[in-house]
CSV table of C-alpha atoms in Angstrom, one decimal:
chain,number,residue,atom,x,y,z
A,1,GLY,CA,-0.2,0.4,0.5
A,2,PHE,CA,1.3,3.1,1.3
A,3,CYS,CA,5.1,2.1,1.9
A,4,LEU,CA,5.1,0.4,-1.4
A,5,TYR,CA,3.8,4.1,-3.1
A,6,LEU,CA,6.5,5.6,-0.6
A,7,LEU,CA,8.8,3.6,-2.3
A,8,PHE,CA,8.4,4.1,-5.8
A,9,ILE,CA,8.2,7.9,-5.4
A,10,THR,CA,11.7,7.9,-3.5
A,11,ARG,CA,12.8,5.0,-6.1
A,12,GLN,CA,11.9,7.8,-8.5
A,13,PHE,CA,13.2,10.5,-7.3
A,14,SER,CA,16.6,9.0,-5.7
A,15,SER,CA,19.1,10.7,-8.5
A,16,LEU,CA,18.2,14.4,-7.6
A,17,ARG,CA,20.8,16.6,-6.1
A,18,ALA,CA,21.3,20.2,-4.9
A,19,THR,CA,18.9,21.9,-5.9
A,20,GLN,CA,16.6,19.2,-6.6
A,21,SER,CA,16.2,18.2,-3.2
A,22,LEU,CA,14.1,20.5,-2.4
A,23,ALA,CA,11.3,19.7,-5.3
A,24,PHE,CA,12.1,16.0,-3.8
A,25,THR,CA,10.6,17.0,-0.5
A,26,ASN,CA,7.9,18.9,-1.8
A,27,VAL,CA,6.4,15.7,-3.7
A,28,LEU,CA,6.8,13.6,-0.5
A,29,ARG,CA,5.2,16.6,1.6
A,30,SER,CA,2.1,16.3,-1.0
A,31,VAL,CA,1.8,12.4,-0.1
A,32,VAL,CA,2.9,11.8,2.8
A,33,PRO,CA,0.7,12.3,5.8
A,34,ARG,CA,1.8,14.8,8.4
A,35,ARG,CA,2.9,14.9,11.6
A,36,SER,CA,3.5,16.5,14.3
A,37,LEU,CA,5.0,16.3,17.5
A,38,GLY,CA,1.3,17.0,19.8
A,39,HIS,CA,-0.8,14.8,18.2
A,40,GLY,CA,-1.4,11.0,18.1
A,41,PRO,CA,-0.6,8.5,20.2
A,42,PRO,CA,2.6,8.7,22.4
A,43,MET,CA,5.8,7.8,20.9
A,44,THR,CA,7.8,4.8,21.6
A,45,LYS,CA,11.4,4.3,21.4
A,46,PRO,CA,10.4,0.8,18.7
A,47,MET,CA,8.7,3.1,17.2
A,48,ILE,CA,11.2,5.7,16.2
A,49,GLN,CA,13.8,3.0,15.7
A,50,ASP,CA,11.9,1.2,13.2
A,51,ARG,CA,10.9,5.0,11.2
A,52,VAL,CA,14.4,5.7,11.2
A,53,MET,CA,15.5,2.7,9.5
A,54,LEU,CA,12.5,2.8,7.0
A,55,VAL,CA,13.4,5.9,5.7
A,56,LEU,CA,17.0,5.1,6.0
A,57,ARG,CA,16.2,1.3,3.8
A,58,LEU,CA,14.0,3.7,1.3
A,59,TYR,CA,17.2,5.9,0.5
A,60,ASP,CA,18.9,4.5,-2.6
A,61,LYS,CA,22.7,5.0,-1.2
A,62,VAL,CA,22.3,3.3,1.6
A,63,ASP,CA,22.1,-0.7,1.7
A,64,PRO,CA,19.0,-2.0,3.3
A,65,GLU,CA,20.9,-5.7,3.4
A,66,LYS,CA,23.8,-3.9,5.9
A,67,LEU,CA,21.8,-1.6,7.7
A,68,THR,CA,22.2,-1.4,11.6
A,69,GLU,CA,21.9,1.0,14.2
A,70,LYS,CA,25.4,1.3,14.0
A,71,SER,CA,26.4,1.6,10.8
A,72,ASP,CA,29.0,4.9,9.9
A,73,PHE,CA,27.2,6.7,7.0
A,74,VAL,CA,30.6,7.8,5.5
A,75,LYS,CA,32.7,4.8,6.4
A,76,ASP,CA,30.0,2.1,5.8
A,77,PHE,CA,27.8,3.6,2.6
A,78,GLY,CA,30.3,6.1,1.7
A,79,LEU,CA,27.6,8.7,1.7
A,80,ASP,CA,28.9,12.5,0.8
A,81,SER,CA,27.5,16.0,2.4
A,82,LEU,CA,24.5,16.2,-0.2
A,83,ASP,CA,23.5,12.6,0.6
A,84,HIS,CA,23.4,14.1,4.4
A,85,VAL,CA,21.6,16.8,4.0
A,86,GLU,CA,18.5,14.5,1.5
A,87,LEU,CA,18.5,11.9,4.7
A,88,VAL,CA,18.1,14.8,7.4
A,89,MET,CA,15.0,16.3,5.3
A,90,ALA,CA,14.0,13.0,4.7
A,91,MET,CA,13.5,13.0,8.6
A,92,GLU,CA,12.8,16.2,8.9
A,93,GLU,CA,9.3,15.3,7.0
A,94,GLU,CA,9.2,11.7,8.1
A,95,PHE,CA,8.5,13.3,11.4
A,96,ASN,CA,7.3,16.8,11.1
A,97,PHE,CA,9.7,18.8,12.7
A,98,GLU,CA,13.3,20.8,11.6
A,99,ILE,CA,16.6,19.7,12.7
A,100,PRO,CA,19.3,22.6,12.7
A,101,ASP,CA,22.3,22.0,10.4
A,102,VAL,CA,24.3,22.0,14.4
A,103,ASP,CA,23.2,19.3,15.5
A,104,SER,CA,22.2,17.3,11.8
A,105,GLU,CA,25.9,17.6,11.7
A,106,ARG,CA,26.4,15.3,14.6
A,107,PHE,CA,24.2,12.6,12.7
A,108,LYS,CA,27.1,10.0,12.0
A,109,THR,CA,25.1,6.5,12.3
A,110,PRO,CA,21.3,5.5,12.4
A,111,ALA,CA,21.7,5.3,16.4
A,112,ASP,CA,22.8,9.4,16.1
A,113,ILE,CA,19.3,10.4,14.9
A,114,ILE,CA,17.4,8.1,17.3
A,115,ARG,CA,18.7,9.4,20.0
A,116,TYR,CA,18.1,13.5,18.3
A,117,ILE,CA,14.9,12.3,17.8
A,118,CYS,CA,13.8,10.2,21.0
A,119,ASP,CA,15.5,13.2,22.9
A,120,LYS,CA,12.5,15.8,20.6
A,121,TYR,CA,9.5,13.4,22.0
A,122,ASP,CA,11.0,13.2,25.6
A,123,VAL,CA,11.1,9.3,25.1
A,124,TYR,CA,13.5,7.6,27.4
A,125,ASP,CA,14.4,4.2,27.9
């Protein structure tokens, strides 16, 4: 259903770079339901982990078979700074809040992203 459609949209736009990334984000905004910190059921760490890992698995430069929470984006997948920006934008869309550059620069692994989002939702182990 929806996940396959999102995968299709993601694959269609996966080769976009720099200025085209904004167009990709706008397309996602038109098909992905909006979420906010104050609406819906309370988030749990497993929910956040699942959503972060799904977004990462859908990214064409991340090998889903090799992806773990400890994977290093640069060392394990060779992601560059533009890839990093695209991933951060995808996370912003998924969780419906902006992530400042000063915070996103610390995202080296999926675990870093999960920890950051858990902090935003006040979800702790």
